[in-house]
mmCIF file of C-alpha atoms and ligand atoms in Angstrom:
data_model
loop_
_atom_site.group_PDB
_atom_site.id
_atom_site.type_symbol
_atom_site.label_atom_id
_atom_site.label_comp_id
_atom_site.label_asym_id
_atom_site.label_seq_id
_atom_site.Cartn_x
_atom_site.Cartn_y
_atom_site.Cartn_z
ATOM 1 C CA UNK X 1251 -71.110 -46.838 -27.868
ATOM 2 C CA UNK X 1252 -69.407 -48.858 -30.767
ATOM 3 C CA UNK X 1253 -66.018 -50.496 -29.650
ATOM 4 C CA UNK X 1254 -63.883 -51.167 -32.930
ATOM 5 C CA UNK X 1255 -62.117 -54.287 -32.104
ATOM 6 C CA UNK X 1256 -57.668 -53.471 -32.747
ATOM 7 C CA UNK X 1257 -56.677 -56.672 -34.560
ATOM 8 C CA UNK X 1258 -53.691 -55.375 -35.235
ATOM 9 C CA UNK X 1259 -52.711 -54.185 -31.978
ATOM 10 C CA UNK X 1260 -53.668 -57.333 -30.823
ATOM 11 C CA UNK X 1261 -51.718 -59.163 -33.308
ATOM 12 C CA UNK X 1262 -48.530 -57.035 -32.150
ATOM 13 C CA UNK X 1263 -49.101 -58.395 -28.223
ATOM 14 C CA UNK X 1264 -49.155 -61.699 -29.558
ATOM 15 C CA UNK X 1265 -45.753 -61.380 -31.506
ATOM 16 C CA UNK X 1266 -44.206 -60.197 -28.081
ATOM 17 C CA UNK X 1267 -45.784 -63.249 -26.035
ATOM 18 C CA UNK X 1268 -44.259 -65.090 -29.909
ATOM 19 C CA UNK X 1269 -40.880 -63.627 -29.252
ATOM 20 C CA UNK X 1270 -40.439 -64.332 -25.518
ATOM 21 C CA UNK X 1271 -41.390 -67.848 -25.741
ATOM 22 C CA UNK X 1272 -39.045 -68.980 -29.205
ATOM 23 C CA UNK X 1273 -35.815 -66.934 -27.063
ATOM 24 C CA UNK X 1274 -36.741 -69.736 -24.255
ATOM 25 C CA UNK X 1275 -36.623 -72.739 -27.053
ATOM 26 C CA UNK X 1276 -32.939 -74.527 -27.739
ATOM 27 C CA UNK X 1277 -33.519 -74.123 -31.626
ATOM 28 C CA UNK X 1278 -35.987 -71.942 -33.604
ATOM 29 C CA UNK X 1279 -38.795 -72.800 -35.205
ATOM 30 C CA UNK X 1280 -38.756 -72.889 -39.150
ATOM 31 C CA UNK X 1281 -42.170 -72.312 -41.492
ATOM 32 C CA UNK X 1282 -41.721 -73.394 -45.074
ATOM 33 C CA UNK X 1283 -44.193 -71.591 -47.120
ATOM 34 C CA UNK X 1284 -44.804 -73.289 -50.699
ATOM 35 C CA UNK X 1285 -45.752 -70.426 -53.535
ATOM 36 C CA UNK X 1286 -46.412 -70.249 -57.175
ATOM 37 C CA UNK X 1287 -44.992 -67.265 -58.705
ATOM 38 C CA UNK X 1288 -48.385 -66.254 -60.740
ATOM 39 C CA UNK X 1289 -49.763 -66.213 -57.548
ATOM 40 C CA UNK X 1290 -49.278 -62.140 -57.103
ATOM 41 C CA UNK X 1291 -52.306 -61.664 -54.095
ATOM 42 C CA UNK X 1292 -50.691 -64.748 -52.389
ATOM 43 C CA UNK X 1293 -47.322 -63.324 -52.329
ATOM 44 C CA UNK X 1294 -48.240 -60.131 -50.966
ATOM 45 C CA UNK X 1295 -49.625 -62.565 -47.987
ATOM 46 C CA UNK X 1296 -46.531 -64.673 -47.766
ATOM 47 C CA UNK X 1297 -44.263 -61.429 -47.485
ATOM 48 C CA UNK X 1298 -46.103 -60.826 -44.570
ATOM 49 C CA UNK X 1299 -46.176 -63.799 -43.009
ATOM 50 C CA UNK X 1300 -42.061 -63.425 -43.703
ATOM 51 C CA UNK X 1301 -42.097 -60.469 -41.825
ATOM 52 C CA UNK X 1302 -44.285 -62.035 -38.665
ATOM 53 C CA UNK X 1303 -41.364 -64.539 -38.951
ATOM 54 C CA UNK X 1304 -38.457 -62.004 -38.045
ATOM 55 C CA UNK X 1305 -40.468 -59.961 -35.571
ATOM 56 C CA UNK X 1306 -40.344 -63.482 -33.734
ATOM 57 C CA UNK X 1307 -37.569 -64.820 -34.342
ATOM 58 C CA UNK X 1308 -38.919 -67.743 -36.454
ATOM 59 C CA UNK X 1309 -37.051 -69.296 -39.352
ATOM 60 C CA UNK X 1310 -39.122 -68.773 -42.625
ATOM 61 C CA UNK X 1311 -38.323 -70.514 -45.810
ATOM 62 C CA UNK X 1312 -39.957 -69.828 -49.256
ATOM 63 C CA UNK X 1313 -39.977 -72.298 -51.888
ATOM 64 C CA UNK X 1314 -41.111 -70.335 -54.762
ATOM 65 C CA UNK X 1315 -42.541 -72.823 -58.041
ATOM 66 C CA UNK X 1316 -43.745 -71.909 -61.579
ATOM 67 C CA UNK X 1317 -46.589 -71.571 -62.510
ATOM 68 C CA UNK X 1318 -46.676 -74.696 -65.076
ATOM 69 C CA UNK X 1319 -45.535 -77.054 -61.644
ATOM 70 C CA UNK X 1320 -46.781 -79.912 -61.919
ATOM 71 C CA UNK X 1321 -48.260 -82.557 -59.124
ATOM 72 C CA UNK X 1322 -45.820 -84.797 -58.649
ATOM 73 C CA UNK X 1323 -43.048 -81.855 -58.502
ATOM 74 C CA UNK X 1324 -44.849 -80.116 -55.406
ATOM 75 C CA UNK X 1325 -46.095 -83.259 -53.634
ATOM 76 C CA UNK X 1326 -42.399 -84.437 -53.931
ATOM 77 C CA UNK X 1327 -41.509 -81.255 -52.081
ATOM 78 C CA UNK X 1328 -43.681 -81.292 -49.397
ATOM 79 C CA UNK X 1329 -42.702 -85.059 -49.163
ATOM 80 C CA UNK X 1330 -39.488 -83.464 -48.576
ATOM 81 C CA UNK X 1331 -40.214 -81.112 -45.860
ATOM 82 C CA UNK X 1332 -42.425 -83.536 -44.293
ATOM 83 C CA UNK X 1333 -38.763 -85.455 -43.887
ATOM 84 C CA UNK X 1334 -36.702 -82.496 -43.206
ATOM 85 C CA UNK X 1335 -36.443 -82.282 -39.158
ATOM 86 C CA UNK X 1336 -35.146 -78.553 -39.094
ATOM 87 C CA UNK X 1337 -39.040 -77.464 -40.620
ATOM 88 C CA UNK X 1338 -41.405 -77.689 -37.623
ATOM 89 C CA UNK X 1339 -44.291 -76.015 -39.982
ATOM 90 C CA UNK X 1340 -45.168 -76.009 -43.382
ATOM 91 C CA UNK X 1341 -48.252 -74.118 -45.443
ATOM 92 C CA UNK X 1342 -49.090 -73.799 -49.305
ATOM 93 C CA UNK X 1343 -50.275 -70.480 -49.908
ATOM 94 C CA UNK X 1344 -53.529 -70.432 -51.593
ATOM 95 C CA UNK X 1345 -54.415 -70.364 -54.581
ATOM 96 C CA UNK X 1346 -52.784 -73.220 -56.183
ATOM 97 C CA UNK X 1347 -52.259 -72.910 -60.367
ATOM 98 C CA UNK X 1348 -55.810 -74.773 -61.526
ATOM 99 C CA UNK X 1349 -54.714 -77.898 -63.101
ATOM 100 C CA UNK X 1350 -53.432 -78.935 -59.022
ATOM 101 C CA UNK X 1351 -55.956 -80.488 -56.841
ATOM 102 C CA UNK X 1352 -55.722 -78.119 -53.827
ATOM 103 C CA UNK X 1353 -57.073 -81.215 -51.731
ATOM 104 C CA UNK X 1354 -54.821 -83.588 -52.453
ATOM 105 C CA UNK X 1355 -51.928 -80.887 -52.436
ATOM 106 C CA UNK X 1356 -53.406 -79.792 -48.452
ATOM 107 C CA UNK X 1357 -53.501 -83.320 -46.956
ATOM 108 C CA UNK X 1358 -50.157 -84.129 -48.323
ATOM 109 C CA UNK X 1359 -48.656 -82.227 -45.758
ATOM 110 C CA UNK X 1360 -47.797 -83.930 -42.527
ATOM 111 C CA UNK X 1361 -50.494 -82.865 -39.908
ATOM 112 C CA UNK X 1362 -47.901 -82.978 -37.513
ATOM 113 C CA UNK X 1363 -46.337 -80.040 -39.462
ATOM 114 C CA UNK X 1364 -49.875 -78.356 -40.766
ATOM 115 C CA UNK X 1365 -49.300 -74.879 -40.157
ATOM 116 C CA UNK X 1366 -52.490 -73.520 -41.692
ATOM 117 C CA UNK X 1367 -54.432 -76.542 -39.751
ATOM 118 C CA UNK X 1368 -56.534 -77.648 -43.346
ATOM 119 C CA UNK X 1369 -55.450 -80.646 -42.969
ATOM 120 C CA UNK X 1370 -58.735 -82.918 -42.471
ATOM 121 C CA UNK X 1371 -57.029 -84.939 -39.603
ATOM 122 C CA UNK X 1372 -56.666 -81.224 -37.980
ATOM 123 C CA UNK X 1373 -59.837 -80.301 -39.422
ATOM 124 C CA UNK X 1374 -61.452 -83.310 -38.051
ATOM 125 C CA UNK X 1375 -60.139 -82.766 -34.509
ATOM 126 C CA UNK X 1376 -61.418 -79.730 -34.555
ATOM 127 C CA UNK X 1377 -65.095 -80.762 -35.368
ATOM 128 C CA UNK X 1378 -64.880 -83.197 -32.593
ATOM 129 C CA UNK X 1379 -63.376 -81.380 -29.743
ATOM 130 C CA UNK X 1380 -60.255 -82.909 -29.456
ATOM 131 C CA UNK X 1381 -57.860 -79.488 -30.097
ATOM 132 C CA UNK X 1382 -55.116 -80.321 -32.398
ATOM 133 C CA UNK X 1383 -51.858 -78.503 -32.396
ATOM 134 C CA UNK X 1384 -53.055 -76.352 -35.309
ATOM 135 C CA UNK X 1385 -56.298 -74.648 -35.984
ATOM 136 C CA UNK X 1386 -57.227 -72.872 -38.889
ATOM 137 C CA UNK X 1387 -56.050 -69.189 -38.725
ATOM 138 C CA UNK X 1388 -58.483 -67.157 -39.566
ATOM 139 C CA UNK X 1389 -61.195 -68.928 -36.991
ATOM 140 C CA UNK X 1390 -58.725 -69.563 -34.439
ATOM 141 C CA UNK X 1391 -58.081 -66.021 -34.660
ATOM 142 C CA UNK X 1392 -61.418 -64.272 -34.985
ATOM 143 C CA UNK X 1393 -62.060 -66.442 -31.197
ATOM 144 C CA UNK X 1394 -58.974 -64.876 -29.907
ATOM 145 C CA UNK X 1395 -60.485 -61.165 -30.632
ATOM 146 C CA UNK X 1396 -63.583 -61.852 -29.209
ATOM 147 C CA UNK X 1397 -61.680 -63.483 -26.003
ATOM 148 C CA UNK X 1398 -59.669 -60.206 -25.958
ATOM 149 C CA UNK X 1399 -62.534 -57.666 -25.680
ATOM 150 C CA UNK X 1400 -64.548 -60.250 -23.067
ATOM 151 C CA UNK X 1401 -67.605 -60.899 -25.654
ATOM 152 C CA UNK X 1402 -69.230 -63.377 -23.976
ATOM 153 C CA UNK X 1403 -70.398 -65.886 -26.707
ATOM 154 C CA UNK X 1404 -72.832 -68.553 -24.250
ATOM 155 C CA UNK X 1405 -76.137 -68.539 -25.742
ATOM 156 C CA UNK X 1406 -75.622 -65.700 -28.292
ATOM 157 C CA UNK X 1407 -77.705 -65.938 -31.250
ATOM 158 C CA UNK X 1408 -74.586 -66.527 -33.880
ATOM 159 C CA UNK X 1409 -74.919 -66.175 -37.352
ATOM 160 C CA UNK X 1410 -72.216 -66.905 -40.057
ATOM 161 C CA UNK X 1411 -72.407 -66.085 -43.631
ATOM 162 C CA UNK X 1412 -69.880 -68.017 -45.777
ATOM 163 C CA UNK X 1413 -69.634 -72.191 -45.719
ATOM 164 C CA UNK X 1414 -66.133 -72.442 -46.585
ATOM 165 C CA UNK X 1415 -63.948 -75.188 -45.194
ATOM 166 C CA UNK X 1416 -61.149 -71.965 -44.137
ATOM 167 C CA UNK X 1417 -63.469 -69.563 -42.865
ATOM 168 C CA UNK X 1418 -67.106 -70.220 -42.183
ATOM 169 C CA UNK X 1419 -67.406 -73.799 -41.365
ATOM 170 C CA UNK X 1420 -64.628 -73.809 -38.879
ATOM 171 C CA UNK X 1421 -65.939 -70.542 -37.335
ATOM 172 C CA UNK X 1422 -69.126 -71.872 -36.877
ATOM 173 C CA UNK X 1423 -67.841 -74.842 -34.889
ATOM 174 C CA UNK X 1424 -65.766 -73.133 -32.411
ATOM 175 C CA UNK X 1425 -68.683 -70.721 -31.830
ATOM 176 C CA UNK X 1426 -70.503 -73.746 -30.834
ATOM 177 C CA UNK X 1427 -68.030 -75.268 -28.882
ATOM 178 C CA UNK X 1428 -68.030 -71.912 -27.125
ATOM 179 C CA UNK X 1429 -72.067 -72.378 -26.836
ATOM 180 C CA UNK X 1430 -73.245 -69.821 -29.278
ATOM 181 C CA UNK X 1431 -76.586 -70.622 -30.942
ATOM 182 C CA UNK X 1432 -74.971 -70.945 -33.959
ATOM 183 C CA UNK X 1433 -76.617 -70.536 -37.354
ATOM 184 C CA UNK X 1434 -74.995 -71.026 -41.072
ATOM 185 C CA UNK X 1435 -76.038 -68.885 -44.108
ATOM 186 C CA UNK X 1436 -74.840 -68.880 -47.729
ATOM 187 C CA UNK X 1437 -75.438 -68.055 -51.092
ATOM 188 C CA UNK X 1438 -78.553 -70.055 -51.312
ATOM 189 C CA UNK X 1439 -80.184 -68.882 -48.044
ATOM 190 C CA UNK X 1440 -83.530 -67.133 -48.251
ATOM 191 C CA UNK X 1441 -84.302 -63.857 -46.753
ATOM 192 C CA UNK X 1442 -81.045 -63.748 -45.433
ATOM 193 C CA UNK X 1443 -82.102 -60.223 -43.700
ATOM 194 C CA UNK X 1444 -84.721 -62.414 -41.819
ATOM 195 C CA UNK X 1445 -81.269 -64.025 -39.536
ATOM 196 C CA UNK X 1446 -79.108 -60.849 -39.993
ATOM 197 C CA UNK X 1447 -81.608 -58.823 -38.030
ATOM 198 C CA UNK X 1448 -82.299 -61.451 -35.060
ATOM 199 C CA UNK X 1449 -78.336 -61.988 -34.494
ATOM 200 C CA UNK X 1450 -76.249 -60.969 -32.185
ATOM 201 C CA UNK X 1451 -73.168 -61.946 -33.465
ATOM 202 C CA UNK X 1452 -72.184 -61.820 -37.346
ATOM 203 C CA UNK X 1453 -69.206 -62.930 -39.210
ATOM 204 C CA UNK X 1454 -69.187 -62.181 -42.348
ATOM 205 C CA UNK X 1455 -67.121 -64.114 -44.940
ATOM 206 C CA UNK X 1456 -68.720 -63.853 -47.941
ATOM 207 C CA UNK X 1457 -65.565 -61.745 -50.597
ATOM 208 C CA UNK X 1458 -68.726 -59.581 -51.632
ATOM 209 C CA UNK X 1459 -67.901 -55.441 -50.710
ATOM 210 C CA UNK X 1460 -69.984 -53.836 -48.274
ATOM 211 C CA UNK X 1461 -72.617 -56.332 -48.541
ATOM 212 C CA UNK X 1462 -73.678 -56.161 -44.447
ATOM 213 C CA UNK X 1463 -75.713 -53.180 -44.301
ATOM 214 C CA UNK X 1464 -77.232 -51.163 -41.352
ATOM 215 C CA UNK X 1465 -80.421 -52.041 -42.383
ATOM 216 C CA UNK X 1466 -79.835 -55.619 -42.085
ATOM 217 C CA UNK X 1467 -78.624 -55.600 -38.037
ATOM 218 C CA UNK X 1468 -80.092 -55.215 -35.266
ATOM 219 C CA UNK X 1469 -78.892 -52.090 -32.168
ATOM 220 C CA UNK X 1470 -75.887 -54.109 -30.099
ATOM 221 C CA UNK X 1471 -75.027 -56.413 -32.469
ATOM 222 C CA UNK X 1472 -71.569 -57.915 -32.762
ATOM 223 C CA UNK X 1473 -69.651 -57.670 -36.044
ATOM 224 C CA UNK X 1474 -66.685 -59.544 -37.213
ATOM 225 C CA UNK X 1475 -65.834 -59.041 -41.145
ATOM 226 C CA UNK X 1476 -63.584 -61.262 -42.464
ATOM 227 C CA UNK X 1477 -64.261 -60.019 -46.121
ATOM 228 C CA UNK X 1478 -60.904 -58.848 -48.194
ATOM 229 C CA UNK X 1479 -61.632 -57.368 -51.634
ATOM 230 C CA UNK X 1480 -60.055 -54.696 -53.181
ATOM 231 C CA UNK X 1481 -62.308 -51.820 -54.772
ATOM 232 C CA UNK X 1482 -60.361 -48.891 -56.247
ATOM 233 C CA UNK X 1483 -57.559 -49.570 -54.846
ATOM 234 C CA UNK X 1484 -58.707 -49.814 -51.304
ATOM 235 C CA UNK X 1485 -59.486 -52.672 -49.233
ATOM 236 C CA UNK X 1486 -62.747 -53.452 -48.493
ATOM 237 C CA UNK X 1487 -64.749 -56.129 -46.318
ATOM 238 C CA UNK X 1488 -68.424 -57.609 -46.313
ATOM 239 C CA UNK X 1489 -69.557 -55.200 -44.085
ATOM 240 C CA UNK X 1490 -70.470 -51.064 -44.735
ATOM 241 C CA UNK X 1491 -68.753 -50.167 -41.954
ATOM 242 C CA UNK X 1492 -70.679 -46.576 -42.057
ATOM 243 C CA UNK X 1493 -74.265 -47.847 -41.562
ATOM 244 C CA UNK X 1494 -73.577 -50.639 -39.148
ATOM 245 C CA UNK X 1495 -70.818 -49.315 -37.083
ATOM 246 C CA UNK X 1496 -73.364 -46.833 -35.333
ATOM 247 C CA UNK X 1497 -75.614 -50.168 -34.366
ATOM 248 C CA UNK X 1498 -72.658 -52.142 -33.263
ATOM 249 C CA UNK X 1499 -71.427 -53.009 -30.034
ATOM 250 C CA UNK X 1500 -68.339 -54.273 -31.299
ATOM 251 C CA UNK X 1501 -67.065 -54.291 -34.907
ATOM 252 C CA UNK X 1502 -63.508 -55.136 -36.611
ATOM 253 C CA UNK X 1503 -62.575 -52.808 -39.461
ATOM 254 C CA UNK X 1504 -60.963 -53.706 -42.555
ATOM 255 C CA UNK X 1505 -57.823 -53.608 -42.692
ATOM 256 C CA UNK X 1506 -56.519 -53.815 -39.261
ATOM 257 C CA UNK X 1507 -59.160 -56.166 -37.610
ATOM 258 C CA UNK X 1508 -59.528 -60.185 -38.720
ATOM 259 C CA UNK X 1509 -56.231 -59.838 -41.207
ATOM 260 C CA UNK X 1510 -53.538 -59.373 -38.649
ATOM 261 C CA UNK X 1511 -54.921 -62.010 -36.115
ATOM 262 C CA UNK X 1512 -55.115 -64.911 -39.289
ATOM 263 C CA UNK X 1513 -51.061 -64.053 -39.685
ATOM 264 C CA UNK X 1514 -50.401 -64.242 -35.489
ATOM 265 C CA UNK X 1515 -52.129 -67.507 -35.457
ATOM 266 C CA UNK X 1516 -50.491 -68.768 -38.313
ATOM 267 C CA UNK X 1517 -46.957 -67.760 -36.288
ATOM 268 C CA UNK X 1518 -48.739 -69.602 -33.299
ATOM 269 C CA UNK X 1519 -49.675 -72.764 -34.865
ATOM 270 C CA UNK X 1520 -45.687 -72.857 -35.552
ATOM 271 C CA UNK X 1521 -44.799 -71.998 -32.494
ATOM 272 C CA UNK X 1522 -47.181 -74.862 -31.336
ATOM 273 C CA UNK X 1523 -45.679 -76.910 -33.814
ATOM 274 C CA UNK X 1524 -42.454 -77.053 -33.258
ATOM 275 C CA UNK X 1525 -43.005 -77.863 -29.182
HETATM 276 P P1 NAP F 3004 -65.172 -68.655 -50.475
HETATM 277 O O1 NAP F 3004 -64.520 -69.973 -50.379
HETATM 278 O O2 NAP F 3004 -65.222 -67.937 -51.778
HETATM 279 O O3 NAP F 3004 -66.662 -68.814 -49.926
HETATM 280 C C1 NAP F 3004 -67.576 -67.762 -49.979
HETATM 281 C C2 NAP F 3004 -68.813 -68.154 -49.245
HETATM 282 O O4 NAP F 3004 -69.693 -67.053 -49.272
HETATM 283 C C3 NAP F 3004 -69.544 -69.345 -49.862
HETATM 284 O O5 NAP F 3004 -69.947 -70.228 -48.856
HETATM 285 C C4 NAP F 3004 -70.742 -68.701 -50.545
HETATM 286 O O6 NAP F 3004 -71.897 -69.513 -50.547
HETATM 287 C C5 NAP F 3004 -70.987 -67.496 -49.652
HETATM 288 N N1 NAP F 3004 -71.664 -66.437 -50.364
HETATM 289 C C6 NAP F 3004 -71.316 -65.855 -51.524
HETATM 290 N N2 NAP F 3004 -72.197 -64.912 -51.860
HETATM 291 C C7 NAP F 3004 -73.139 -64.884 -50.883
HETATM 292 C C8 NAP F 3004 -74.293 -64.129 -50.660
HETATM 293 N N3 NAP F 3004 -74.695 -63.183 -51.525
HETATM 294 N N4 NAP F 3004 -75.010 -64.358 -49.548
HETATM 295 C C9 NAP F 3004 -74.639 -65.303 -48.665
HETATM 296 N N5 NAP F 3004 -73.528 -66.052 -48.826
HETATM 297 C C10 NAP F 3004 -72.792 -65.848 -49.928
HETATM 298 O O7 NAP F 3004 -64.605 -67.606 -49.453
HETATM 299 P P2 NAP F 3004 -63.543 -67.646 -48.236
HETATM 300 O O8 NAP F 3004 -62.266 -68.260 -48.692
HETATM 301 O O9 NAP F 3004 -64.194 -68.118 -46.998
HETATM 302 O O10 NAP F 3004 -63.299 -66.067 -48.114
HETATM 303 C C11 NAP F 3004 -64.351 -65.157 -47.916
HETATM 304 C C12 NAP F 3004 -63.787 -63.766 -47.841
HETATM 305 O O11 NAP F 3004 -62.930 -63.690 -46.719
HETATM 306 C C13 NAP F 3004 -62.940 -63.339 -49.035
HETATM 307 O O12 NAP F 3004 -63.097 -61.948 -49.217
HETATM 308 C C14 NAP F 3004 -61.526 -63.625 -48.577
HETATM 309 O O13 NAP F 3004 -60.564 -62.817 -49.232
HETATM 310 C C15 NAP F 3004 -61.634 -63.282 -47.133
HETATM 311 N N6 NAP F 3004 -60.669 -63.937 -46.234
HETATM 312 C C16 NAP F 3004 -60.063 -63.147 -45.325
HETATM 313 C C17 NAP F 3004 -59.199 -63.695 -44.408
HETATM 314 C C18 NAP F 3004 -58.580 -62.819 -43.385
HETATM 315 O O14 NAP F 3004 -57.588 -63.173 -42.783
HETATM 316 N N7 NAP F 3004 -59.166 -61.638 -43.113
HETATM 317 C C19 NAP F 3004 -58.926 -65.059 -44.436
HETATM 318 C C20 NAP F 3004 -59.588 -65.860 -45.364
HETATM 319 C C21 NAP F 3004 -60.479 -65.288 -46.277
HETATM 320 P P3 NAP F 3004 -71.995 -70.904 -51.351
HETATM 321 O O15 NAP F 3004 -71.234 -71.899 -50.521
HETATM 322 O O16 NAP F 3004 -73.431 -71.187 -51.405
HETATM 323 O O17 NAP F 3004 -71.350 -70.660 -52.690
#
């Protein structure tokens, strides 16, 4: 029997635990949220994240920029925020406008006030154990699903496709922390099909639609797809949901499983934050 893992249910619990604890605080929390305005995918993100905000009762600024922005104007205003004591939280939604370094841009902000957790004094906690405040959403969240539905992850065979420093590297890391057996693939792995079928637990965060196929897994396997494309119109992930949902134990859909949990952790890391 395949168990389709409710992200978005989850997510919804989470914003109730959210909203119980901020009524409890002596001020709310505030999350400034730095966008460009060519950035169209980015603000269809940030609206959300807005509306995580209110369900919570968490302060949310947006500072919106143009697209021709230059350096100096948006590491002055995250200088800025970095000063300002009402904003607990602060996160530049990605992508930046090419001609910024995204790095340089990321590790401007205070990691005391790194709501995303990119930061690579956050990152580097992470890598060595010692939990910061903030964790990167996406991973953070993708543990709290599998914590949710009891997957026990000690000595799983765990394989993640995608080496990105916002997805699959972190990922990867807490999996092993968590004592997976914990192997990496990406675009330059050979016969990829070869680790797909001995796994039995895959994320998937790869941007390429429907690429997991039944084929590839093995009966019982675990499936988390953090994939977001659009194809037609209609959101897609990495995985074909049709062929491998009948092999899976447990599988997140798209939307509705890894999306909603990335926002509730963001609102968490603020939460966290601002304590
Ligand atoms: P990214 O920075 O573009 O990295 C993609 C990774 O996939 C790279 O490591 C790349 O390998 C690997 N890759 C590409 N083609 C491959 C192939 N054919 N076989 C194996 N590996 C391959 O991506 P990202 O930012 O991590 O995002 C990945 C996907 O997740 C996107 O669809 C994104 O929209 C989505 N996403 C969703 C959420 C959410 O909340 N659900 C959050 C973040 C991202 P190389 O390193 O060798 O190039």
């Amino acid at each position: 029997m395949t168990t389709i893992m409710d992200g978005k249910a989850l997510s919804e619990k989470i914003y109730e635990k959210i909203k119980s604890d901020v009524e409890k605080l002596d001020r709310k929390p505030t999350l400034a949220v730095i966008l460009t305005k060519d950035n169209e995918a980015g603000a269809v993100y940030v609206r959300n994240k807005q509306r995580a905000c209110e369900k919570t009762g968490i302060n949310s600024m947006t500072i919106e920029f143009e697209p021709n922005v230059t350096e100096n104007e948006m590491l002055s205003k995250i200088d800025e925020l970095n000063n300002a004591p009402e904003v607990d939280a602060i996160l530049v939604q990605l992508p930046v406008p090419n001609h910024l370094d995204t790095e340089k841009i990321l590790n401007r902000i205070s990691p005391d006030k790194d709501a995303d957790g990119f930061h690579y004094v956050n990152a580097g906690k992470m890598f060595t154990g010692q939990m910061p405040a903030s964790i990167a959403c996406t991973p953070k969240g993708i543990i709290r699903l599998l914590d949710e539905y009891k997957i026990k992850l000690e000595g799983l065979n765990a394989l993640v496709i995608g080496r990105s420093n916002i997805v699959g590297k972190p990922i990867a890391q807490l999996l092993l922390q968590r004592n997976a057996t914990v192997t990496m693939a990406h675009s330059k792995t050979k016969n990829l099909s070869e680790y797909t079928k001995m796994a039995d637990l895959i994320v998937v965060a790869i941007g390429k639609p429907k690429f997991l196929n039944g084929d590839m897994v093995k009966d019982g396997v675990v499936i988390i797809d953090v994939g977001i494309s659009r194809v037609d119109g209609k959101l897609s992930g990495d995985v074909d949901f049709d062929s491998v949902a009948p092999k899976a134990s447990f599988i997140t859909p798209v939307p509705k499983g890894v999306g909603p949990m990335t926002v509730a952790m963001l609102i968490q890391n603020t939460l966290e934050l601002s304590k």
